[in-house]
Short mmCIF file of C-alpha atoms and ligand atoms in Angstrom, two decimals:
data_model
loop_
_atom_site.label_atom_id
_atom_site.label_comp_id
_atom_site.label_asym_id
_atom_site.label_seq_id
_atom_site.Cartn_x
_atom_site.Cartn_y
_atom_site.Cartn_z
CA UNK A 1 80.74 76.33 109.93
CA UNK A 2 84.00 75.83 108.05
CA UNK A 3 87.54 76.34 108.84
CA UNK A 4 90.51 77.76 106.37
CA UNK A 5 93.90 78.31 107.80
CA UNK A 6 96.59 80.29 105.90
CA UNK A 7 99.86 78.99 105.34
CA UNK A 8 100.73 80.87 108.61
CA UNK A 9 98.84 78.99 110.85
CA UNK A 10 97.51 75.29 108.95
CA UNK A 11 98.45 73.41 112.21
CA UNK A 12 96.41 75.70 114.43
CA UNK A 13 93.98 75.53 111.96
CA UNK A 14 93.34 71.65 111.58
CA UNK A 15 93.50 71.91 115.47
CA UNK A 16 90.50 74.35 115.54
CA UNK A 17 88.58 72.27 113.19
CA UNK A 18 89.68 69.31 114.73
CA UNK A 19 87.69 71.28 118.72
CA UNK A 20 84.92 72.32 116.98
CA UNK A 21 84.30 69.40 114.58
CA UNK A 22 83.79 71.02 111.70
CA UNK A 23 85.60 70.40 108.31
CA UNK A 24 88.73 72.27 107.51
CA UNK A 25 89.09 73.52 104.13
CA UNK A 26 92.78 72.74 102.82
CA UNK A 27 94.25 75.37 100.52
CA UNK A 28 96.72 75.20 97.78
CA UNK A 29 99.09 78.17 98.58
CA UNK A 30 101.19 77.18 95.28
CA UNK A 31 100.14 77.22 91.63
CA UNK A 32 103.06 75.62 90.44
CA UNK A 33 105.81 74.20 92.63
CA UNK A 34 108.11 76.49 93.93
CA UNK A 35 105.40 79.04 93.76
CA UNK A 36 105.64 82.71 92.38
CA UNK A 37 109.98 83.33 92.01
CA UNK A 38 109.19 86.71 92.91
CA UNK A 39 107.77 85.82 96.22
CA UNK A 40 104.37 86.85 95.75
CA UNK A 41 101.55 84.80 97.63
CA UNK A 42 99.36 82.66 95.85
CA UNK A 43 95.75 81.15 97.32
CA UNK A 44 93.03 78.69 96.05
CA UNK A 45 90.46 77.55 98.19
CA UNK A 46 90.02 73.15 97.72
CA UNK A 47 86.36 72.98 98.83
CA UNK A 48 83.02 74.98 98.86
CA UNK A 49 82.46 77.29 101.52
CA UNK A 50 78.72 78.82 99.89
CA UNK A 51 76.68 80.18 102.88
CA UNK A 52 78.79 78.79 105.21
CA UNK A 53 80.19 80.92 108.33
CA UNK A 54 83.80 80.45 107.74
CA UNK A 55 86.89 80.74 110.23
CA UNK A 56 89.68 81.97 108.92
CA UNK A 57 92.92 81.39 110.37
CA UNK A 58 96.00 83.12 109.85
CA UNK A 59 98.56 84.51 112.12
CA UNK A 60 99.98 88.27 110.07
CA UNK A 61 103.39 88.07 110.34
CA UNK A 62 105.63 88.25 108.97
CA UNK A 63 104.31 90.59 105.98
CA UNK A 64 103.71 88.28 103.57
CA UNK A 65 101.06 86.25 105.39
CA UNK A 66 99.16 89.59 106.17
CA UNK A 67 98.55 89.88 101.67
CA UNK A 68 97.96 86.11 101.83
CA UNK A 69 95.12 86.95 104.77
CA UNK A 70 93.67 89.24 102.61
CA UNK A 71 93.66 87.24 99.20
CA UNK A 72 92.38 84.06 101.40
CA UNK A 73 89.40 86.89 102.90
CA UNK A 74 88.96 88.19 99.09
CA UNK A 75 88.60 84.26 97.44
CA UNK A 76 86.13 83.18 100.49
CA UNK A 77 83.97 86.19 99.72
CA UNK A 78 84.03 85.47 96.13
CA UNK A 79 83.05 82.13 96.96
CA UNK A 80 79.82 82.73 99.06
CA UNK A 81 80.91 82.63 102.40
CA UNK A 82 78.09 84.15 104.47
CA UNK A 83 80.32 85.47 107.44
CA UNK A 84 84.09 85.31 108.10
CA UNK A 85 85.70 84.96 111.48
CA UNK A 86 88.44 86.27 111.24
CA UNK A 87 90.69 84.22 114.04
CA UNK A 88 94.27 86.18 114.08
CA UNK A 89 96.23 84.33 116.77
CA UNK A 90 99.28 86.54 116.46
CA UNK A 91 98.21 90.03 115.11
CA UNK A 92 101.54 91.41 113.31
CA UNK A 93 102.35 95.62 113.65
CA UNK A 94 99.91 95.15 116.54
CA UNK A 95 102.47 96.99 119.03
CA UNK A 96 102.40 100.01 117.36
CA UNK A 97 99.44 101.16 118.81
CA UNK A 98 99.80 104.72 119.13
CA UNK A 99 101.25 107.90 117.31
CA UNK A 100 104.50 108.16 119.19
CA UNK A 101 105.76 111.07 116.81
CA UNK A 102 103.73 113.01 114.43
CA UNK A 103 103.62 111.26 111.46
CA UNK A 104 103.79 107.83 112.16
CA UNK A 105 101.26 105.28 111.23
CA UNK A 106 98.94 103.88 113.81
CA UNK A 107 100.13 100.15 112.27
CA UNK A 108 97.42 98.60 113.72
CA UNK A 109 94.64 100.54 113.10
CA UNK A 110 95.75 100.85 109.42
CA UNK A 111 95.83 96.60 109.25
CA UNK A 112 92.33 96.74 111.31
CA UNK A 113 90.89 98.89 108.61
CA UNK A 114 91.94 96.58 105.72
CA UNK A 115 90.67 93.23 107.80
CA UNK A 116 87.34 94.88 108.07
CA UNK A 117 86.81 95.40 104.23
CA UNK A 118 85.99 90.84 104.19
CA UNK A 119 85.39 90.31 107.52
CA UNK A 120 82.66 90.38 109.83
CA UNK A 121 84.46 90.33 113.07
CA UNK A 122 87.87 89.23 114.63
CA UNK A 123 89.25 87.49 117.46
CA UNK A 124 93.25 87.68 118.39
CA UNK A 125 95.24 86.77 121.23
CA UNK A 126 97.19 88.35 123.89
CA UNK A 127 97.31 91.90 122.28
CA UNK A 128 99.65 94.59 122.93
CA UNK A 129 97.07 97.14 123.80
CA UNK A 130 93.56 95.20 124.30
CA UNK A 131 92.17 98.78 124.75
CA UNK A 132 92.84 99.50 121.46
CA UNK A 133 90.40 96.41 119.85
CA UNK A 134 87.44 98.49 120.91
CA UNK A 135 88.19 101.24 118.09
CA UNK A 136 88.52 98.65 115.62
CA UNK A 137 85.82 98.69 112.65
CA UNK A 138 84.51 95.41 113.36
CA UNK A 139 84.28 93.66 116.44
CA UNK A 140 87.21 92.74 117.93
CA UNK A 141 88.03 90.36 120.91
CA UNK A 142 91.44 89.60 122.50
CA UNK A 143 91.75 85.90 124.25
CA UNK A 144 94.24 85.27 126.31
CA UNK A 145 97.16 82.85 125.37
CA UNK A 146 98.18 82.30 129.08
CA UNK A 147 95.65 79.51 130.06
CA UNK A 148 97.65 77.37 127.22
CA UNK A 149 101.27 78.40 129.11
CA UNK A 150 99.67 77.64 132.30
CA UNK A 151 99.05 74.01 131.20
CA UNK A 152 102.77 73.75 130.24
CA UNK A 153 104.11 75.43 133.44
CA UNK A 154 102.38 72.99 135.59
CA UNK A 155 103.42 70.24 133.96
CA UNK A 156 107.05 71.76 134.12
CA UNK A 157 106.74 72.28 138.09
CA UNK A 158 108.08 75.75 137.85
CA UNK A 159 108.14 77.31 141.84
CA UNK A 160 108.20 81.17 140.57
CA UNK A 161 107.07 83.35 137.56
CA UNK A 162 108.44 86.59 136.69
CA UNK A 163 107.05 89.09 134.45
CA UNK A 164 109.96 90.79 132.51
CA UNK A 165 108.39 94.32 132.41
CA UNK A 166 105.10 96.00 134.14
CA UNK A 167 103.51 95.30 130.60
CA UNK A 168 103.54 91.62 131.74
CA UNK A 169 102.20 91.93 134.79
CA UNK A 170 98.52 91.17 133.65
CA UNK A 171 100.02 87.75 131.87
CA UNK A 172 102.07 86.68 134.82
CA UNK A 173 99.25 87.76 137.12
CA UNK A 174 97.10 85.19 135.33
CA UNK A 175 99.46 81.99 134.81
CA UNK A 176 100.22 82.68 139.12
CA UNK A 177 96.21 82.18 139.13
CA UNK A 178 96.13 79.24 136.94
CA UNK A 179 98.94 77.25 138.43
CA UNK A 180 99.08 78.52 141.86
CA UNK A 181 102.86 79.83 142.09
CA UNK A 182 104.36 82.94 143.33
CA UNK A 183 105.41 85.82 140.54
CA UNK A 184 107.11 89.53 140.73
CA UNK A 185 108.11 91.85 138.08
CA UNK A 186 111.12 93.82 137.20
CA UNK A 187 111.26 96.93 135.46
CA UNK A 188 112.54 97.41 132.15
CA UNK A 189 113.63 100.13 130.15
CA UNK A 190 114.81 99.55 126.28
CA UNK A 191 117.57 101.24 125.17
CA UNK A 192 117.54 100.36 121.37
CA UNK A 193 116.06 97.52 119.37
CA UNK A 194 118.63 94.54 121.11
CA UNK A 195 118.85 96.02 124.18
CA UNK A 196 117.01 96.53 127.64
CA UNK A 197 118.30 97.56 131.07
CA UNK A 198 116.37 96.37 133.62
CA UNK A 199 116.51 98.32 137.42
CA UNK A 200 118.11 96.32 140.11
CA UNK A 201 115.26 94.46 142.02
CA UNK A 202 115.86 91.66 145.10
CA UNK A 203 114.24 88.64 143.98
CA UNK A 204 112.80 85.70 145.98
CA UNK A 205 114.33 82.87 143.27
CA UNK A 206 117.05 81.30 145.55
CA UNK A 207 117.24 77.90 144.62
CA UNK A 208 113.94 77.94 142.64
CA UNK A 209 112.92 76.71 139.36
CA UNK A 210 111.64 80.01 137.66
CA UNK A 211 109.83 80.68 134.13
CA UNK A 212 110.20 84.17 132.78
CA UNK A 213 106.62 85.33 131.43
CA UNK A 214 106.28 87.30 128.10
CA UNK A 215 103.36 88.12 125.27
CA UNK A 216 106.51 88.17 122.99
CA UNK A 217 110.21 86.81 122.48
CA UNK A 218 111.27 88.48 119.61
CA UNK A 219 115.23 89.30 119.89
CA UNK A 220 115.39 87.39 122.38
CA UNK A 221 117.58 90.37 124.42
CA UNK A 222 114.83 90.58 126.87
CA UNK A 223 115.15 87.09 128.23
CA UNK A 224 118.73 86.95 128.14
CA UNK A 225 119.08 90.16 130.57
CA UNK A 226 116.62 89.07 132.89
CA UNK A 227 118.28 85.45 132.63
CA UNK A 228 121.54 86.89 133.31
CA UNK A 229 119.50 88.60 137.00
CA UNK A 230 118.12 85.61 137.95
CA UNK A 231 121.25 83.16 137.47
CA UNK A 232 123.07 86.53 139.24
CA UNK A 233 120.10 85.73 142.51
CA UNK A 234 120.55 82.32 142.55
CA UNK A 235 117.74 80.69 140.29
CA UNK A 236 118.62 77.19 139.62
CA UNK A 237 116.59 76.37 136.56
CA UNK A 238 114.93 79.32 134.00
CA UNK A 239 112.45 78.72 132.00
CA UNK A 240 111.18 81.10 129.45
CA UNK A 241 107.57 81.22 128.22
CA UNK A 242 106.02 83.66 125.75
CA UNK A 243 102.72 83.28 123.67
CA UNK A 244 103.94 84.16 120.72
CA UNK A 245 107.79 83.49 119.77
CA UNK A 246 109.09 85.37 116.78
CA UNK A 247 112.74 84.34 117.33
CA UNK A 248 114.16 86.74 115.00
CA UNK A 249 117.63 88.02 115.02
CA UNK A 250 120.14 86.30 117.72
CA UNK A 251 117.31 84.98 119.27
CA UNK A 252 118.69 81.44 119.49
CA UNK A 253 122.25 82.69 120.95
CA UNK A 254 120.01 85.60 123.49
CA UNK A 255 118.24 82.16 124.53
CA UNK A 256 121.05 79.55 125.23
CA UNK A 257 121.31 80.04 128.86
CA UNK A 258 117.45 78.90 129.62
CA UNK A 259 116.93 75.49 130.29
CA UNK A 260 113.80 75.69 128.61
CA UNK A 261 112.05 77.87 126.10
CA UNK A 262 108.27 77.55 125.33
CA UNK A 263 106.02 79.08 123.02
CA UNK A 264 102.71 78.27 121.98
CA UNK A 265 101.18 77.90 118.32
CA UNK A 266 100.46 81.35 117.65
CA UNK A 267 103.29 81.46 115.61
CA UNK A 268 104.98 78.09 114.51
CA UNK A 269 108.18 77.93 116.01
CA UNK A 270 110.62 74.84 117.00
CA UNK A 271 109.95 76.16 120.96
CA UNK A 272 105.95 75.91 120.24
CA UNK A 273 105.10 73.22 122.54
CA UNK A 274 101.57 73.92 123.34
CA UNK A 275 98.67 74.98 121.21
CA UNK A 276 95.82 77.28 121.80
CA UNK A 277 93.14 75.34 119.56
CA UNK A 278 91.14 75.34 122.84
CA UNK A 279 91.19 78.56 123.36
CA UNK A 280 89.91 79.58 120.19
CA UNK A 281 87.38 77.06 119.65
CA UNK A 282 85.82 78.32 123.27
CA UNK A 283 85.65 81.78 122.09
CA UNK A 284 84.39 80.67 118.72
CA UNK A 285 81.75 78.46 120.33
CA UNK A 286 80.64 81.34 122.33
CA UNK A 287 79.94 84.02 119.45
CA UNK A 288 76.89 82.41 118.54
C1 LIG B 1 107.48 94.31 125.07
O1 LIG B 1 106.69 95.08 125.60
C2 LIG B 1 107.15 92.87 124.89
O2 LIG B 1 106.30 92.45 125.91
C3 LIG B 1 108.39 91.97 124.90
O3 LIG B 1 109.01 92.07 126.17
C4 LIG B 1 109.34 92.37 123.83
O4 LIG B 1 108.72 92.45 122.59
C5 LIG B 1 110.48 91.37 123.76
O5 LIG B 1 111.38 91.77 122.75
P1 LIG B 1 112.83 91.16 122.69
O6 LIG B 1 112.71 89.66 122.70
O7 LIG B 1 113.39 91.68 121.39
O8 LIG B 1 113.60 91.68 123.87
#
């Protein structure tokens, strides 16, 4: 077995390799330096990969890592690779699962479809809609990014963990099981892109250190509103913990009232503090 991380993900990557001691194949992902002008995504594999299973690594977001996933699938192919893993930590247009309005694209299905042409099966983590894995074309596993949160939360001494929405209940559910604390959940409702209202809710955070549990940060909006609630109940320290943080926008500003913000290696961030390496090399272990 062989690991190949995209540019995306080459931490995680080495990390994997680095579990499951196996090499890591480095890639050039510039011909010349300062790459393509025009932006385009360049790929050469630096070692031989015949017959080998390979792992490749590469988080799809934003879009120009998903091309550079599929020219890194297309070049191990070409080069004899006997079965590709694809390992997708953070699966981008994975949270439009469904056809909300006729018309639309099912985004993930249509990137599923176009992972399936090189590889043999796929393992992500902390989906949107898990449910949704089981109609892929190959198949598809979700592990959960929480276990690597929970190590950071316990570390952190955190006293109560709130799930921002009742789409987080099943991730806050889990890092209460792993580090033994307390959680609730508020309701949410999103009003546009930057915006969410959430419905009034009596917390038990008086006094307590709290971390705010998420699959995603993106705007950051979210977290501030929910930051803004607990400061309002009397929370004394907020932290803020997603799997993957995409930080886009005014995420920075949306963020400035936590005392901490963590995010794990799913996407590479300067809040990813912890790295789920473990977790993948488990699952990979276990495929057989
Ligand atoms: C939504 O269902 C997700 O779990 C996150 O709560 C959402 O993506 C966060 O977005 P933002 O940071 O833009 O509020």
């Amino acid at each position: 077995m062989k690991v190949v991380g995209g540019s995306a993900s080459v931490p995680l990557a080495r990390g994997i390799a680095k579990e499951l001691r196996v090499e890591n194949v480095e890639v050039a992902f510039e011909r010349h330096p300062g790459g393509f002008p025009d932006g385009e995504r360049y790929v050469r594999l630096l070692g031989p990969v015949a017959g080998e299973q390979v792992v490749l690594v590469q988080t799809t977001h934003p879009d120009p890592m998903i091309v550079e996933f599929f020219l890194l699938a297309d070049a191990l192919r070409d080069a004899g690779a006997r079965r590709i893993t694809a390992v997708i930590p953070y699966f981008g247009y994975g949270r439009q699962d469904k056809r909300f309005l006729d018309g639309e694209a099912v985004s993930a299905k249509a990137i599923a479809k176009h992972i399936a042409v090189d590889c043999d099966e796929l393992l992500t983590m902390t989906f949107h809609n898990a449910e949704l894995l089981k109609t892929f074309p190959i198949p598809a596993r979700e592990i959960s990014g929480i276990p690597a949160l929970g190590r950071f939360l316990k570390s952190a001494e955190v006293d109560f963990l709130l799930a921002p929405d009742d789409n987080a209940i099943r991730f806050v559910k889990e890092a209460g099981a792993l580090t033994g604390t307390p959680w609730d959940y508020l309701e949410k409702k999103r009003v546009d892109s930057h915006t969410v209202r959430i419905t009034p809710k009596k917390l038990a955070v008086k006094r307590k250190s709290v971390a705010i549990v998420d699959d995603v940060i993106s705007t950051g909006g979210t977290i501030a509103t929910v930051t803004k609630e607990l400061r309002s109940q009397g929370a004394h320290r907020v932290i803020s913990a997603c799997v993957h943080g995409l930080f886009v926008d005014n995420a920075e500003t949306n963020l400035k009232d936590c005392d901490d913000v963590v995010a794990t290696d799913t996407v590479q961030s300067p809040h990813t503090k912890v790295s789920v390496a473990p977790e993948f090399a488990a699952a990979i272990r276990a495929l057989g």
